[in-house]
Amino acid sequence: MTDTLLFDHFDPADERRREALMTLSNGVLSLRASAPERADGPGYPGLYLAGWYDSAERQVNGSRCHIGALVNLPAPLGLSLSLDRQQWLEPAYTHYRQCYDAERCEVRRRFGVTLGEHALDIEETRLVSYADPRLVVLRWAVTCPQPPSQLWLRSTLQASGNTLIERNLAYEGQRLAIDQHCCSEHGHSAIQAHLAGGARVVMACHTSLNTPVAWHGPAAQREGQCPWPAGGVLVIEKRILVEADDRAAHALAAAIPGEPFEQLRAAHYGAWRQPWQAARVRLTGASLQRPLDFALAHVLQTVTPLSLGRDLGFPARGWQEGYMGQIFWDELFAFPFLASHFPERARNLLAYRYRRLGAARARARAAGFKGALYPWRSTTGGEEQTPPWLYYPLSGHWVEDATWLQRHIGAAIAYDAWLLYLATGDQALLTGMAGEIILEVARCWASMARFDASRGRYVIEQVIGPDEYHSRYPGAEEPGVNNNAYTNLMAAWTLCRALQLLQQLPAAAAAELCGRLALEAAELALWEQVSRQLYLPYDEPDVLGQFEGFDQLQTPPPQWLQKQRPRLDWMLEAQGDSTDRYQLTKQPDVLTLLHLLPPHEIRELLAHLGYPPPSDGGRRAVQYHLARITHESSLSYAVCAGAMAHIDLARSWWFFGHCLGTDIDAGSDSGTVEGVHLAAMAGTLDVLQRHYLGLRPALDGLHLYPAVPAELGEVMLRLQYRGQWLEVRWRSGELRVQLAPGSTGEVMLVHRAGRDLLVPGATWRGLYP
């Protein structure tokens, strides 16, 4: 078994970050890696049910708000040992080793503690079952050279609240109210609880030993006395089931599986192994393999087969308290990889957006637009979930949060819908949810754009781009900036795809779809016009600006681009200043375009808009924006790695390495404490596959346009294109593609030398010296 991530000592200052790094999930339940024996810290027990949000009213900075937040469930893992029931285990570790095993999707620890005069060695294994969406299992195997004749075991099931993130406490706090505790003499404990809105959750726990034990005490804290087993190893197991329903607590307790631990473990591993092997990218160097495995495991354990059929999006920090467990645009960075390996999982994410299409239409109407206007932050319904205020910890001030103006999320959802169609070729997507989403988002862009007669072009005003450092012009009363380059270009892209979508369909199917959405020829003609006449802000010749007026902002001191300072927006606000006033970006909006779209598509889009392509291939624009990035967004390095792949491979590789270390190399007080950065993890997989190996699905086939850094070495991976699995290998300047054994279809490959039809049994080879 492999140790994908290993810590060989205990560090209380870093414990909460490690708990997040080693979080286990099956796409339904998510469990932080808190230590069962440390009831009083420094860790933070967290157990979450995917998509189970509370939106009870809160008073924040004098405002009433109902902001959805993922609920921290009662902590189920607590264990402790005692000789006399007076002095319980006080962890002062004599040795300590903790590892995350991505190959098996489990966490193991081995640690030593002293109980009286007895030295105990404890081997711990935990898993969140990939085979059973309700099940968490914890196992201790305790050995002792000179064991005590008897000892006491304490097992706890303790209510908790949402208190991980101090600056969010006004929005968070206690969310669950306990209705019922119950327990049995056989080691079962259960809790039934509810939210203010009435939703209920039931948690049942069974603690068992390989030696007789008599239990005492209430459900929340059971204590039992047991003899040391003759075999020399004391085995303690906790099995937890969680369901969000009205089932009685004792009924769920009766459903706890009784199979041996190894059987439960084998079922979990058996369910995990197939997707793991199908999606794993194999590299020659362990220095790259382990962080890439770590990234893949977290993506695969967040969006799973157990997620299918459930109303779940792609959480920015996994199913944890980071960003309140809400859904932003982060699936944009996961979709390319998911669609090319597990299209059914990508389809389930798109269905989350489709179920909220009605609410997005209502939001558009309320804002004075047509079509569908998706919210920047989502939870259970389709309403905007951006908090009205942000707390700035350096000053202690509450500041208005205007990031709900990130209208660009509609283009991201349309991008995902189109990409899923390209990867699968499933025309039912175009006549169904993907087509409806793309057309309704395009309709919104066309109605949002205003014709500016002085320019002879359409403009999009009062928005915020992905770079959240600029929420308004200096001194402006109203939030928003005008003609954000990313927003305008992706609006044009969406309008083009909407029109192309209708052309792609048979005439009868296109007419039926237009009829269903009440789309008439005059509206489609307007889309064509807007798609050709959207305004783009240029700061210099060949340099597409961040937004209109960005070049008029102040030049920042060079030291602000260094990391030896507090977070820049917090630091400036505490000084009475603002990032709005400076030519600085948290993440590069313009370079995000180069990350998402291939170079030829950027050129075609600019030509469609009547703008000349950059005379130097975009290098001047890239340098301009790189000189103004603080990289304080976890997405920034992934975006830069992708954007630079066809411009400057050496710099792209540097960004790629930093992206791999986003969480693993983060500080103990970093944002990783709140949950891992899933989009950055998925972004590394995407950069390697879509940019470095150049594998992109398109209408005319699978495109192969590699740009491979020399440092990458040999690469082997599998991917799907339109129902066929392909095996891809890069080695010493040669790209080799063949259909996997058992394939029945053909795949058209499009490359720099032309086109080749790949048939079962054949291998395509391309040399890239």
GROMACS .gro file of N, CA and C in nm, residues 558-565 630:
model
   27
  558PRO      N    1   0.598   4.744  -0.596
  558PRO     CA    2   0.640   4.608  -0.634
  558PRO      C    3   0.629   4.508  -0.520
  559GLN      N    4   0.651   4.554  -0.396
  559GLN     CA    5   0.651   4.459  -0.285
  559GLN      C    6   0.513   4.398  -0.261
  560TRP      N    7   0.409   4.462  -0.311
  560TRP     CA    8   0.275   4.405  -0.294
  560TRP      C    9   0.259   4.275  -0.373
  561LEU      N   10   0.343   4.254  -0.471
  561LEU     CA   11   0.337   4.131  -0.549
  561LEU      C   12   0.409   4.015  -0.481
  562GLN      N   13   0.471   4.044  -0.368
  562GLN     CA   14   0.540   3.940  -0.291
  562GLN      C   15   0.445   3.881  -0.189
  563LYS      N   16   0.477   3.762  -0.140
  563LYS     CA   17   0.388   3.694  -0.046
  563LYS      C   18   0.418   3.725   0.100
  564GLN      N   19   0.526   3.796   0.131
  564GLN     CA   20   0.561   3.825   0.269
  564GLN      C   21   0.479   3.942   0.323
  565ARG      N   22   0.351   3.924   0.329
  565ARG     CA   23   0.259   4.026   0.378
  565ARG      C   24   0.126   3.958   0.404
  630THR      N   25  -0.122   3.879  -0.809
  630THR     CA   26  -0.072   3.845  -0.675
  630THR      C   27  -0.079   3.696  -0.647
   0.00000   0.00000   0.00000
